[in-house]
């Protein structure tokens, strides 16, 4: 409770600070990593993110094996394909698709939704941080 | 009957006959397939033009083309048919009485079929010259009328063909060949009629020009810009709807389901096996866009059909659960569904992203819409 009540004003101060200096706007991934660290995660690594990315999880309801790479492929510089609808998913790597990792709300939405579908649970701050660091490096 | 062969049918009459026959065949073949509605409509206009020409030619044409040369009463036609059964019918150089009545009936039913067809197109599809002047309900009724008139006409055509076969054998004269070459045996001293070549050329130039104008879109279309023969109304779009729905699949336009279906879907936390975890503000905004443009608003002919053909007691959660959808896709084969998934409307409907689902914009199963988009 007390930490949450402190975080509010700090976030507000940070927002005001970045608004005053638009060229130095905080990177949404850095922002999120700071939050994940505040939640107890540490030492984010692309190698850990890579292992997490290809880790198979069997869905108890359908029996299918799911993993991040199922839809996004292992080469993040290429497009993927939605497992159910077949719709093309634009590449995740910011090096070829600069729109990626540029909007904090979008990142949070997809991390929440896709962890729930793929793992059947929300991801831990450590898992999310590792994955983001890995995606950013591509 | 030892007369010489002389020209009885002038060129315009023969061109009229065979173009009409071909058009009726095309109409029959394309009657129930939305993919070919533009050909069906084109042939309808062509038949209308041919009939208008024939009515004029019936007064100003050459001798045997004039109505006055075959103005037989209905009883004369019945007598001729009775005599034909007993193989004692009189022989006619021009049209016989039964053939004359086939012409009168086909001209009349043909005219009515064209008019009811254009009216059905204007009401049911909101296309063509009567677009916007008739309601969907009127269009539905007019389509029924069009169907009855056209089938009755085709029945008369079938009788005509039967009569021609019987007459040909019993008169020992190949009547279809006479309608091609124009010549029939005549009494001694009977002269050939003029071919009326100038009128024939004028007729072909006008019809050819109309065809080129009608199908001009096919010449302009490239592989990246597909040709849509029928363009529907510009539908309301919503950036949030397109973003939220369109990330994972086609952003199905709200006009494709009743409002109650969208509400049920948005209230349900489980979206076909996936927890979308949308926040309440987003859901409220999606819900109000769905409400404002659901099938009940009948913004397209497809929306009207979906709204009026879905029982009020049912709340389908998938477009593919609609009885209207199922009926319209009954002929799509399993092999086609292997190539293009049911969720991938754009795989066959070139206007899926516009939400209009017009006839004539359907190209079954060559590439999936997803693959096409990725290539673009």
Short mmCIF file of C-alpha atoms in Angstrom, two decimals:
data_model
loop_
_atom_site.label_atom_id
_atom_site.label_comp_id
_atom_site.label_asym_id
_atom_site.label_seq_id
_atom_site.Cartn_x
_atom_site.Cartn_y
_atom_site.Cartn_z
CA UNK A 1 0.00 0.00 0.00
CA UNK A 2 2.65 2.49 1.06
CA UNK A 3 4.86 1.67 -1.94
CA UNK A 4 1.97 2.18 -4.33
CA UNK A 5 1.14 5.52 -2.76
CA UNK A 6 4.76 6.60 -3.24
CA UNK A 7 5.02 5.37 -6.84
CA UNK A 8 2.17 7.66 -7.96
CA UNK A 9 3.90 10.98 -7.25
CA UNK A 10 7.24 9.61 -8.54
CA UNK A 11 5.69 8.58 -11.83
CA UNK A 12 4.03 11.99 -12.06
CA UNK A 13 7.37 13.73 -11.49
CA UNK A 14 9.02 11.54 -14.14
CA UNK A 15 6.26 12.34 -16.64
CA UNK A 16 6.57 16.06 -15.96
CA UNK A 17 10.35 15.86 -16.31
CA UNK A 18 10.16 14.07 -19.66
CA UNK A 19 7.45 16.47 -20.88
CA UNK A 20 9.83 19.34 -20.17
CA UNK A 21 12.56 17.74 -22.29
CA UNK A 22 10.85 16.08 -25.27
CA UNK A 23 14.12 14.99 -26.95
CA UNK A 24 15.11 12.97 -23.92
CA UNK A 25 11.77 11.08 -23.72
CA UNK A 26 12.17 7.86 -21.77
CA UNK A 27 12.27 4.66 -23.79
CA UNK A 28 9.13 2.62 -22.93
CA UNK A 29 11.25 -0.53 -22.57
CA UNK A 30 13.63 1.17 -20.09
CA UNK A 31 10.57 2.40 -18.25
CA UNK A 32 9.11 -1.08 -18.02
CA UNK A 33 12.44 -2.63 -17.01
CA UNK A 34 12.64 -0.13 -14.14
CA UNK A 35 9.14 -1.18 -13.04
CA UNK A 36 10.01 -4.89 -13.32
CA UNK A 37 13.14 -4.24 -11.24
CA UNK A 38 11.01 -2.47 -8.67
CA UNK A 39 8.91 -5.65 -8.54
CA UNK A 40 11.99 -7.71 -7.67
CA UNK A 41 13.37 -8.82 -11.05
CA UNK A 42 17.03 -8.28 -11.89
CA UNK A 43 19.86 -9.00 -14.38
CA UNK A 44 17.69 -9.01 -17.51
CA UNK A 45 19.42 -10.94 -20.26
CA UNK A 46 18.78 -11.58 -23.93
CA UNK A 47 20.03 -15.18 -23.54
CA UNK A 48 17.41 -15.88 -20.87
CA UNK A 49 14.83 -14.17 -23.08
CA UNK A 50 15.79 -16.42 -25.97
CA UNK A 51 15.38 -19.58 -23.86
CA UNK A 52 12.01 -18.31 -22.62
CA UNK A 53 10.95 -17.50 -26.20
CA UNK A 54 11.25 -21.08 -27.39
CA UNK A 55 10.15 -22.84 -24.19
CA UNK A 56 7.27 -25.21 -25.04
CA UNK A 57 4.11 -25.24 -22.92
CA UNK A 58 1.33 -27.78 -23.41
CA UNK A 59 -2.12 -26.23 -23.25
CA UNK A 60 -4.13 -28.46 -20.89
CA UNK A 61 -7.45 -27.82 -22.72
CA UNK A 62 -6.45 -28.40 -26.34
CA UNK A 63 -3.31 -30.45 -25.83
CA UNK A 64 -1.43 -28.23 -28.30
CA UNK A 65 2.15 -27.24 -27.65
CA UNK A 66 2.45 -23.46 -27.52
CA UNK A 67 5.48 -21.19 -27.46
CA UNK A 68 6.17 -17.57 -28.38
CA UNK A 69 7.86 -18.65 -31.60
CA UNK A 70 4.72 -20.48 -32.73
CA UNK A 71 3.24 -17.16 -33.90
CA UNK A 72 6.27 -14.88 -34.00
CA UNK A 73 8.81 -17.38 -35.41
CA UNK A 74 12.37 -17.67 -34.13
CA UNK A 75 13.70 -14.99 -36.45
CA UNK A 76 12.13 -11.80 -35.14
CA UNK A 77 13.25 -9.90 -38.22
CA UNK A 78 10.71 -11.88 -40.25
CA UNK A 79 6.91 -11.87 -40.10
CA UNK A 80 5.02 -14.47 -38.16
CA UNK A 81 1.58 -15.96 -38.48
CA UNK A 82 -1.32 -15.97 -36.00
CA UNK A 83 -1.78 -19.58 -34.84
CA UNK A 84 -5.59 -19.53 -35.06
CA UNK A 85 -6.47 -17.07 -37.79
CA UNK A 86 -3.37 -17.30 -39.95
CA UNK A 87 -3.12 -13.51 -40.14
CA UNK A 88 0.35 -12.22 -40.87
CA UNK A 89 2.09 -10.70 -37.82
CA UNK A 90 4.56 -7.96 -38.69
CA UNK A 91 8.16 -8.56 -37.54
CA UNK A 92 8.80 -7.86 -33.84
CA UNK A 93 12.42 -6.73 -34.24
CA UNK A 94 12.65 -2.93 -33.92
CA UNK A 95 15.58 -2.99 -36.38
CA UNK A 96 13.20 -3.85 -39.23
CA UNK A 97 9.91 -2.61 -37.74
CA UNK A 98 10.51 0.65 -35.80
CA UNK A 99 6.88 0.75 -34.61
CA UNK A 100 7.66 -2.14 -32.26
CA UNK A 101 8.46 -1.40 -28.59
CA UNK A 102 7.48 2.25 -29.10
CA UNK A 103 4.25 2.35 -27.09
CA UNK A 104 4.13 1.28 -23.48
CA UNK A 105 0.39 0.52 -23.36
CA UNK A 106 0.71 -1.69 -26.46
CA UNK A 107 3.65 -3.62 -24.99
CA UNK A 108 1.78 -4.19 -21.75
CA UNK A 109 -1.39 -5.28 -23.57
CA UNK A 110 0.40 -7.87 -25.71
CA UNK A 111 2.57 -9.18 -22.84
CA UNK A 112 -0.56 -9.73 -20.77
CA UNK A 113 -2.71 -11.25 -23.52
CA UNK A 114 -0.06 -13.40 -25.14
CA UNK A 115 1.38 -14.76 -21.86
CA UNK A 116 -2.13 -15.81 -20.83
CA UNK A 117 -2.72 -17.64 -24.12
CA UNK A 118 0.71 -19.19 -24.47
CA UNK A 119 1.55 -20.10 -20.85
CA UNK A 120 -1.95 -20.16 -19.37
CA UNK A 121 -0.82 -17.57 -16.78
CA UNK A 122 0.63 -14.08 -16.59
CA UNK A 123 4.40 -13.86 -17.05
CA UNK A 124 6.66 -12.94 -14.15
CA UNK A 125 8.44 -9.54 -14.24
CA UNK A 126 11.70 -11.46 -14.82
CA UNK A 127 10.30 -13.30 -17.88
CA UNK A 128 8.84 -10.12 -19.34
CA UNK A 129 12.06 -8.19 -18.79
CA UNK A 130 14.23 -10.90 -20.36
CA UNK A 131 11.91 -11.13 -23.37
CA UNK A 132 11.90 -7.34 -23.89
CA UNK A 133 15.69 -7.14 -23.71
CA UNK A 134 15.95 -9.98 -26.23
CA UNK A 135 13.42 -8.37 -28.63
CA UNK A 136 15.15 -5.01 -28.37
CA UNK A 137 18.49 -6.57 -29.32
CA UNK A 138 17.10 -7.87 -32.62
CA UNK B 1 -41.79 -27.81 -102.93
CA UNK B 2 -39.11 -27.64 -105.51
CA UNK B 3 -38.44 -23.90 -105.16
CA UNK B 4 -34.97 -22.42 -105.08
CA UNK B 5 -33.23 -21.36 -101.89
CA UNK B 6 -33.60 -17.64 -101.41
CA UNK B 7 -32.57 -15.30 -98.60
CA UNK B 8 -35.48 -15.10 -96.14
CA UNK B 9 -33.77 -13.90 -92.96
CA UNK B 10 -31.78 -10.67 -93.25
CA UNK B 11 -28.55 -10.24 -91.30
CA UNK B 12 -29.94 -8.13 -88.40
CA UNK B 13 -32.67 -10.73 -87.76
CA UNK B 14 -30.10 -13.55 -87.62
CA UNK B 15 -27.73 -11.55 -85.39
CA UNK B 16 -30.65 -10.70 -83.12
CA UNK B 17 -31.67 -14.34 -82.88
CA UNK B 18 -28.28 -15.81 -82.03
CA UNK B 19 -27.18 -13.01 -79.69
CA UNK B 20 -30.48 -13.37 -77.83
CA UNK B 21 -30.05 -17.15 -77.65
CA UNK B 22 -26.47 -16.80 -76.36
CA UNK B 23 -27.47 -14.14 -73.82
CA UNK B 24 -30.32 -16.28 -72.50
CA UNK B 25 -27.89 -19.19 -72.10
CA UNK B 26 -25.48 -16.95 -70.15
CA UNK B 27 -28.37 -15.67 -67.99
CA UNK B 28 -29.39 -19.22 -67.21
CA UNK B 29 -25.83 -20.28 -66.33
CA UNK B 30 -25.07 -17.23 -64.15
CA UNK B 31 -28.48 -16.92 -62.47
CA UNK B 32 -27.47 -17.99 -58.99
CA UNK B 33 -23.77 -17.22 -58.72
CA UNK B 34 -22.90 -13.84 -57.23
CA UNK B 35 -19.40 -14.09 -58.72
CA UNK B 36 -20.80 -13.55 -62.20
CA UNK B 37 -23.49 -10.99 -61.43
CA UNK B 38 -21.81 -8.40 -63.65
CA UNK B 39 -22.04 -10.78 -66.65
CA UNK B 40 -25.65 -11.55 -65.74
CA UNK B 41 -26.50 -7.85 -65.57
CA UNK B 42 -24.58 -7.13 -68.80
CA UNK B 43 -26.52 -9.81 -70.68
CA UNK B 44 -29.74 -8.38 -69.21
CA UNK B 45 -28.98 -4.96 -70.68
CA UNK B 46 -27.94 -6.67 -73.94
CA UNK B 47 -31.29 -8.52 -74.09
CA UNK B 48 -33.11 -5.25 -73.42
CA UNK B 49 -31.23 -3.57 -76.28
CA UNK B 50 -31.80 -6.52 -78.63
CA UNK B 51 -35.54 -6.54 -77.91
CA UNK B 52 -35.80 -2.78 -78.47
CA UNK B 53 -34.01 -3.22 -81.78
CA UNK B 54 -36.27 -6.12 -82.79
CA UNK B 55 -39.42 -4.11 -82.06
CA UNK B 56 -38.23 -1.37 -84.42
CA UNK B 57 -36.98 -3.89 -86.99
CA UNK B 58 -40.43 -5.51 -86.91
CA UNK B 59 -41.76 -2.35 -88.60
CA UNK B 60 -38.86 -1.18 -90.76
CA UNK B 61 -36.99 -4.43 -91.51
CA UNK B 62 -37.10 -6.62 -94.61
CA UNK B 63 -40.21 -8.52 -95.65
CA UNK B 64 -40.07 -11.61 -93.41
CA UNK B 65 -38.71 -9.71 -90.42
CA UNK B 66 -41.79 -7.47 -90.28
CA UNK B 67 -44.50 -8.30 -87.77
CA UNK B 68 -47.06 -7.86 -90.57
CA UNK B 69 -45.63 -10.98 -92.29
CA UNK B 70 -46.34 -13.16 -89.26
CA UNK B 71 -49.28 -11.50 -87.53
CA UNK B 72 -51.08 -14.77 -86.83
CA UNK B 73 -53.82 -15.06 -84.20
CA UNK B 74 -53.44 -17.40 -81.23
CA UNK B 75 -55.90 -19.89 -82.75
CA UNK B 76 -53.81 -20.10 -85.90
CA UNK B 77 -50.84 -21.02 -83.70
CA UNK B 78 -52.84 -23.74 -81.90
CA UNK B 79 -54.14 -25.08 -85.22
CA UNK B 80 -50.58 -25.21 -86.54
CA UNK B 81 -49.43 -27.17 -83.47
CA UNK B 82 -52.34 -29.61 -83.85
CA UNK B 83 -51.52 -30.08 -87.55
CA UNK B 84 -47.86 -30.54 -86.63
CA UNK B 85 -48.82 -33.46 -84.35
CA UNK B 86 -50.59 -35.11 -87.29
CA UNK B 87 -47.76 -34.17 -89.64
CA UNK B 88 -50.09 -32.33 -91.99
CA UNK B 89 -49.00 -28.77 -91.23
CA UNK B 90 -48.83 -26.14 -93.97
CA UNK B 91 -45.35 -24.90 -94.87
CA UNK B 92 -44.43 -21.23 -94.38
CA UNK B 93 -41.57 -19.38 -96.06
CA UNK B 94 -41.33 -16.93 -93.15
CA UNK B 95 -42.26 -17.64 -89.52
CA UNK B 96 -45.00 -20.24 -89.00
CA UNK B 97 -47.88 -19.34 -86.63
CA UNK B 98 -46.46 -21.25 -83.66
CA UNK B 99 -42.99 -19.76 -84.17
CA UNK B 100 -44.59 -16.32 -84.38
CA UNK B 101 -46.19 -16.78 -80.98
CA UNK B 102 -42.88 -17.96 -79.54
CA UNK B 103 -41.47 -14.63 -80.75
CA UNK B 104 -44.33 -12.56 -79.27
CA UNK B 105 -44.13 -14.34 -75.92
CA UNK B 106 -40.34 -14.20 -75.70
CA UNK B 107 -40.34 -10.48 -76.59
CA UNK B 108 -42.96 -9.79 -73.92
CA UNK B 109 -41.51 -11.98 -71.16
CA UNK B 110 -38.01 -10.86 -72.11
CA UNK B 111 -38.97 -7.21 -71.67
CA UNK B 112 -40.62 -7.95 -68.31
CA UNK B 113 -37.63 -10.03 -67.17
CA UNK B 114 -35.23 -7.21 -68.01
CA UNK B 115 -37.36 -4.60 -66.23
CA UNK B 116 -37.89 -6.76 -63.13
CA UNK B 117 -34.19 -7.64 -63.14
CA UNK B 118 -33.09 -4.01 -63.23
CA UNK B 119 -35.60 -3.25 -60.46
CA UNK B 120 -34.37 -6.19 -58.35
CA UNK B 121 -30.79 -5.00 -58.86
CA UNK B 122 -31.76 -1.51 -57.69
CA UNK B 123 -33.64 -2.74 -54.60
CA UNK B 124 -31.89 -5.89 -53.50
CA UNK B 125 -28.30 -4.87 -54.33
CA UNK B 126 -28.71 -1.08 -54.43
CA UNK B 127 -26.89 -1.03 -57.77
CA UNK B 128 -27.74 -0.04 -61.33
CA UNK B 129 -29.97 2.78 -62.65
CA UNK B 130 -32.67 2.29 -59.98
CA UNK B 131 -30.16 2.34 -57.10
CA UNK B 132 -31.61 4.15 -54.08
CA UNK B 133 -35.15 4.30 -55.50
CA UNK B 134 -36.35 0.96 -54.12
CA UNK B 135 -36.16 -0.63 -50.68
CA UNK B 136 -34.46 -3.95 -49.86
CA UNK B 137 -37.90 -5.49 -49.19
CA UNK B 138 -39.21 -4.38 -52.58
CA UNK B 139 -36.02 -5.66 -54.18
CA UNK B 140 -36.56 -9.06 -52.58
CA UNK B 141 -40.10 -9.31 -54.00
CA UNK B 142 -38.96 -8.08 -57.42
CA UNK B 143 -36.27 -10.73 -57.51
CA UNK B 144 -38.95 -13.37 -56.98
CA UNK B 145 -40.98 -11.86 -59.84
CA UNK B 146 -37.86 -11.76 -62.02
CA UNK B 147 -37.26 -15.43 -61.33
CA UNK B 148 -40.83 -16.50 -62.23
CA UNK B 149 -40.83 -14.42 -65.44
CA UNK B 150 -37.42 -15.68 -66.54
CA UNK B 151 -38.21 -19.36 -65.91
CA UNK B 152 -41.52 -19.01 -67.78
CA UNK B 153 -39.66 -17.47 -70.71
CA UNK B 154 -37.09 -20.28 -70.66
CA UNK B 155 -39.96 -22.80 -70.73
CA UNK B 156 -41.31 -21.08 -73.87
CA UNK B 157 -37.79 -21.17 -75.35
CA UNK B 158 -37.65 -24.91 -74.66
CA UNK B 159 -41.00 -25.38 -76.47
CA UNK B 160 -39.68 -23.26 -79.33
CA UNK B 161 -36.60 -25.48 -79.67
CA UNK B 162 -38.79 -28.59 -79.58
CA UNK B 163 -41.07 -27.08 -82.27
CA UNK B 164 -38.08 -26.22 -84.45
CA UNK B 165 -36.78 -29.78 -84.23
CA UNK B 166 -40.16 -31.32 -85.09
CA UNK B 167 -40.82 -28.85 -87.94
CA UNK B 168 -37.33 -29.35 -89.32
CA UNK B 169 -37.83 -33.09 -89.60
CA UNK B 170 -41.34 -32.99 -90.96
CA UNK B 171 -40.65 -30.16 -93.44
CA UNK B 172 -37.28 -31.74 -94.33
CA UNK B 173 -35.70 -28.35 -93.98
CA UNK B 174 -32.95 -27.55 -91.48
CA UNK B 175 -34.49 -24.53 -89.75
CA UNK B 176 -31.53 -23.77 -87.40
CA UNK B 177 -29.21 -23.75 -90.44
CA UNK B 178 -31.65 -21.42 -92.20
CA UNK B 179 -31.39 -19.03 -89.24
CA UNK B 180 -27.58 -19.14 -89.68
CA UNK B 181 -27.29 -18.86 -93.48
CA UNK B 182 -30.55 -17.00 -93.99
CA UNK B 183 -31.75 -19.16 -96.90
CA UNK B 184 -34.91 -21.24 -97.14
CA UNK B 185 -36.67 -22.99 -100.01
CA UNK B 186 -39.20 -20.70 -101.58
CA UNK B 187 -41.94 -20.89 -104.16
CA UNK B 188 -40.88 -20.41 -107.75
CA UNK B 189 -40.44 -16.72 -108.49
CA UNK B 190 -39.92 -15.76 -104.82
CA UNK B 191 -37.05 -13.26 -104.57
CA UNK B 192 -34.33 -12.96 -101.92
CA UNK B 193 -34.72 -10.17 -99.39
CA UNK B 194 -31.90 -7.67 -98.89
CA UNK B 195 -29.27 -8.67 -96.31
CA UNK B 196 -29.61 -5.20 -94.70
CA UNK B 197 -25.86 -5.24 -94.06
CA UNK B 198 -25.70 -1.59 -93.03
CA UNK B 199 -28.28 -2.07 -90.28
CA UNK B 200 -26.40 -5.21 -89.16
CA UNK B 201 -23.10 -3.33 -88.95
CA UNK B 202 -24.75 -0.48 -87.02
CA UNK B 203 -26.30 -2.99 -84.59
CA UNK B 204 -22.95 -4.72 -83.98
CA UNK B 205 -21.08 -1.43 -83.54
CA UNK B 206 -23.58 -0.16 -80.96
CA UNK B 207 -23.62 -3.46 -79.02
CA UNK B 208 -19.82 -3.84 -79.21
CA UNK B 209 -19.35 -0.27 -77.99
CA UNK B 210 -21.71 -0.91 -75.09
CA UNK B 211 -19.84 -4.11 -74.16
CA UNK B 212 -16.47 -2.32 -74.22
CA UNK B 213 -17.85 0.49 -72.05
CA UNK B 214 -19.54 -1.89 -69.61
CA UNK B 215 -16.42 -4.03 -69.11
CA UNK B 216 -13.92 -1.12 -69.24
CA UNK B 217 -12.91 -1.79 -65.62
CA UNK B 218 -11.37 -5.15 -66.60
CA UNK B 219 -8.95 -3.41 -68.98
CA UNK B 220 -7.79 -0.93 -66.33
CA UNK B 221 -7.42 -3.42 -63.45
CA UNK B 222 -3.92 -4.53 -62.51
CA UNK B 223 -2.86 -7.40 -60.27
CA UNK B 224 -2.40 -4.99 -57.35
CA UNK B 225 -5.68 -3.15 -57.95
CA UNK B 226 -8.38 -5.77 -58.43
CA UNK B 227 -11.42 -4.76 -60.44
CA UNK B 228 -14.66 -4.54 -58.46
CA UNK B 229 -17.64 -4.51 -60.84
CA UNK B 230 -19.94 -3.34 -58.07
CA UNK B 231 -18.73 -0.82 -55.52
CA UNK B 232 -20.77 -0.64 -52.34
CA UNK B 233 -21.36 2.35 -50.07
CA UNK B 234 -18.41 3.79 -48.13
CA UNK B 235 -18.93 2.38 -44.64
CA UNK B 236 -18.08 4.06 -41.35
CA UNK B 237 -14.73 2.89 -39.99
CA UNK B 238 -13.26 3.35 -36.53
CA UNK B 239 -9.52 3.48 -35.90
CA UNK B 240 -9.81 1.76 -32.52
CA UNK B 241 -12.03 -1.00 -33.93
CA UNK B 242 -9.59 -1.55 -36.79
CA UNK B 243 -6.65 -1.65 -34.39
CA UNK B 244 -8.16 -3.86 -31.67
CA UNK B 245 -9.92 -6.32 -33.97
CA UNK B 246 -7.56 -6.08 -36.91
CA UNK B 247 -4.41 -7.06 -35.02
CA UNK B 248 -5.33 -10.74 -35.01
CA UNK B 249 -7.83 -11.10 -37.86
CA UNK B 250 -9.79 -9.14 -40.45
CA UNK B 251 -11.49 -6.21 -38.72
CA UNK B 252 -14.94 -7.62 -39.50
CA UNK B 253 -17.28 -4.68 -40.01
CA UNK B 254 -20.05 -4.37 -37.37
CA UNK B 255 -22.65 -4.67 -40.16
CA UNK B 256 -21.86 -8.39 -40.38
CA UNK B 257 -23.62 -9.35 -37.12
CA UNK B 258 -26.70 -8.16 -35.19
CA UNK B 259 -26.05 -5.75 -32.30
CA UNK B 260 -26.96 -8.43 -29.73
CA UNK B 261 -24.19 -10.66 -31.07
CA UNK B 262 -21.54 -7.95 -30.68
CA UNK B 263 -22.75 -7.17 -27.16
CA UNK B 264 -22.64 -10.83 -26.13
CA UNK B 265 -19.17 -11.18 -27.64
CA UNK B 266 -17.81 -8.09 -25.92
CA UNK B 267 -19.28 -9.10 -22.56
CA UNK B 268 -17.77 -12.57 -22.78
CA UNK B 269 -14.28 -12.60 -21.20
CA UNK B 270 -13.25 -15.62 -23.28
CA UNK B 271 -12.86 -14.55 -26.92
CA UNK B 272 -12.91 -17.90 -28.76
CA UNK B 273 -10.35 -19.43 -26.44
CA UNK B 274 -8.36 -16.30 -25.71
CA UNK B 275 -8.54 -13.82 -22.84
CA UNK B 276 -8.18 -10.46 -24.58
CA UNK B 277 -7.78 -8.59 -21.26
CA UNK B 278 -9.28 -5.44 -22.79
CA UNK B 279 -9.89 -2.62 -20.38
CA UNK B 280 -13.43 -1.43 -19.74
CA UNK B 281 -12.96 1.88 -21.55
CA UNK B 282 -11.87 0.13 -24.76
CA UNK B 283 -14.75 -2.34 -24.52
CA UNK B 284 -17.25 0.51 -24.08
CA UNK B 285 -15.92 2.33 -27.12
CA UNK B 286 -15.93 -0.82 -29.30
CA UNK B 287 -19.41 -1.58 -28.10
CA UNK B 288 -20.79 1.81 -29.07
CA UNK B 289 -19.26 1.58 -32.56
CA UNK B 290 -20.79 -1.90 -32.98
CA UNK B 291 -24.19 -0.62 -31.83
CA UNK B 292 -24.12 2.29 -34.26
CA UNK B 293 -23.33 0.16 -37.34
CA UNK B 294 -24.62 -3.36 -36.61
CA UNK B 295 -26.48 -5.42 -39.23
CA UNK B 296 -29.84 -3.93 -38.17
CA UNK B 297 -28.82 -0.56 -39.61
CA UNK B 298 -28.84 -2.21 -43.06
CA UNK B 299 -25.95 -0.11 -44.34
CA UNK B 300 -25.28 -2.71 -47.05
CA UNK B 301 -27.46 -5.30 -48.82
CA UNK B 302 -25.46 -7.99 -46.98
CA UNK B 303 -26.21 -6.36 -43.62
CA UNK B 304 -29.92 -6.22 -44.44
CA UNK B 305 -29.96 -9.90 -45.39
CA UNK B 306 -28.10 -10.85 -42.19
CA UNK B 307 -30.45 -8.80 -40.00
CA UNK B 308 -33.63 -10.00 -41.68
CA UNK B 309 -32.61 -13.68 -42.05
CA UNK B 310 -31.31 -14.23 -38.50
CA UNK B 311 -34.05 -15.41 -36.09
CA UNK B 312 -34.56 -12.85 -33.30
CA UNK B 313 -34.24 -15.62 -30.70
CA UNK B 314 -30.72 -16.58 -31.77
CA UNK B 315 -27.51 -14.75 -30.95
CA UNK B 316 -24.81 -16.09 -33.26
CA UNK B 317 -21.32 -15.36 -31.96
CA UNK B 318 -19.52 -16.12 -35.20
CA UNK B 319 -20.33 -14.79 -38.64
CA UNK B 320 -19.97 -18.37 -39.89
CA UNK B 321 -22.85 -19.41 -37.58
CA UNK B 322 -25.32 -17.21 -39.48
CA UNK B 323 -27.80 -19.24 -41.51
CA UNK B 324 -27.42 -16.62 -44.26
CA UNK B 325 -23.63 -17.12 -44.28
CA UNK B 326 -24.04 -20.89 -44.42
CA UNK B 327 -26.49 -20.72 -47.32
CA UNK B 328 -24.28 -18.37 -49.31
CA UNK B 329 -21.21 -20.58 -48.77
CA UNK B 330 -22.93 -23.96 -49.26
CA UNK B 331 -21.16 -24.55 -52.57
CA UNK B 332 -17.64 -23.77 -51.36
CA UNK B 333 -15.77 -27.07 -51.38
CA UNK B 334 -13.58 -28.53 -48.64
CA UNK B 335 -10.60 -28.14 -50.96
CA UNK B 336 -11.32 -24.40 -51.16
CA UNK B 337 -11.52 -24.21 -47.35
CA UNK B 338 -8.13 -25.93 -47.18
CA UNK B 339 -6.59 -23.08 -49.16
CA UNK B 340 -8.49 -20.25 -47.50
CA UNK B 341 -9.63 -20.50 -43.88
CA UNK B 342 -13.16 -19.44 -43.03
CA UNK B 343 -11.84 -16.59 -40.89
CA UNK B 344 -9.95 -15.20 -43.89
CA UNK B 345 -12.82 -13.45 -45.74
CA UNK B 346 -10.35 -11.42 -47.80
CA UNK B 347 -9.02 -14.65 -49.30
CA UNK B 348 -12.01 -14.63 -51.66
CA UNK B 349 -13.84 -11.32 -51.08
CA UNK B 350 -11.72 -8.59 -52.63
CA UNK B 351 -13.76 -5.95 -50.78
CA UNK B 352 -13.68 -7.67 -47.36
CA UNK B 353 -11.70 -4.84 -45.80
CA UNK B 354 -14.29 -2.32 -47.02
CA UNK B 355 -16.99 -4.41 -45.33
CA UNK B 356 -19.29 -4.27 -48.36
CA UNK B 357 -19.16 -7.92 -49.59
CA UNK B 358 -20.54 -7.01 -53.00
CA UNK B 359 -21.29 -9.63 -55.63
CA UNK B 360 -18.74 -9.75 -58.42
CA UNK B 361 -15.91 -9.13 -55.92
CA UNK B 362 -15.52 -12.84 -55.20
CA UNK B 363 -12.52 -14.75 -56.48
CA UNK B 364 -12.52 -18.19 -54.94
CA UNK B 365 -9.46 -19.57 -53.28
CA UNK B 366 -6.41 -18.67 -55.37
CA UNK B 367 -4.38 -17.03 -52.62
CA UNK B 368 -5.29 -16.36 -49.03
CA UNK B 369 -6.03 -12.73 -48.21
CA UNK B 370 -3.33 -12.93 -45.53
CA UNK B 371 -0.72 -14.10 -48.01
CA UNK B 372 -1.75 -11.44 -50.49
CA UNK B 373 -1.41 -8.72 -47.87
CA UNK B 374 1.98 -9.95 -46.81
CA UNK B 375 3.17 -9.84 -50.40
CA UNK B 376 1.89 -6.29 -50.86
#
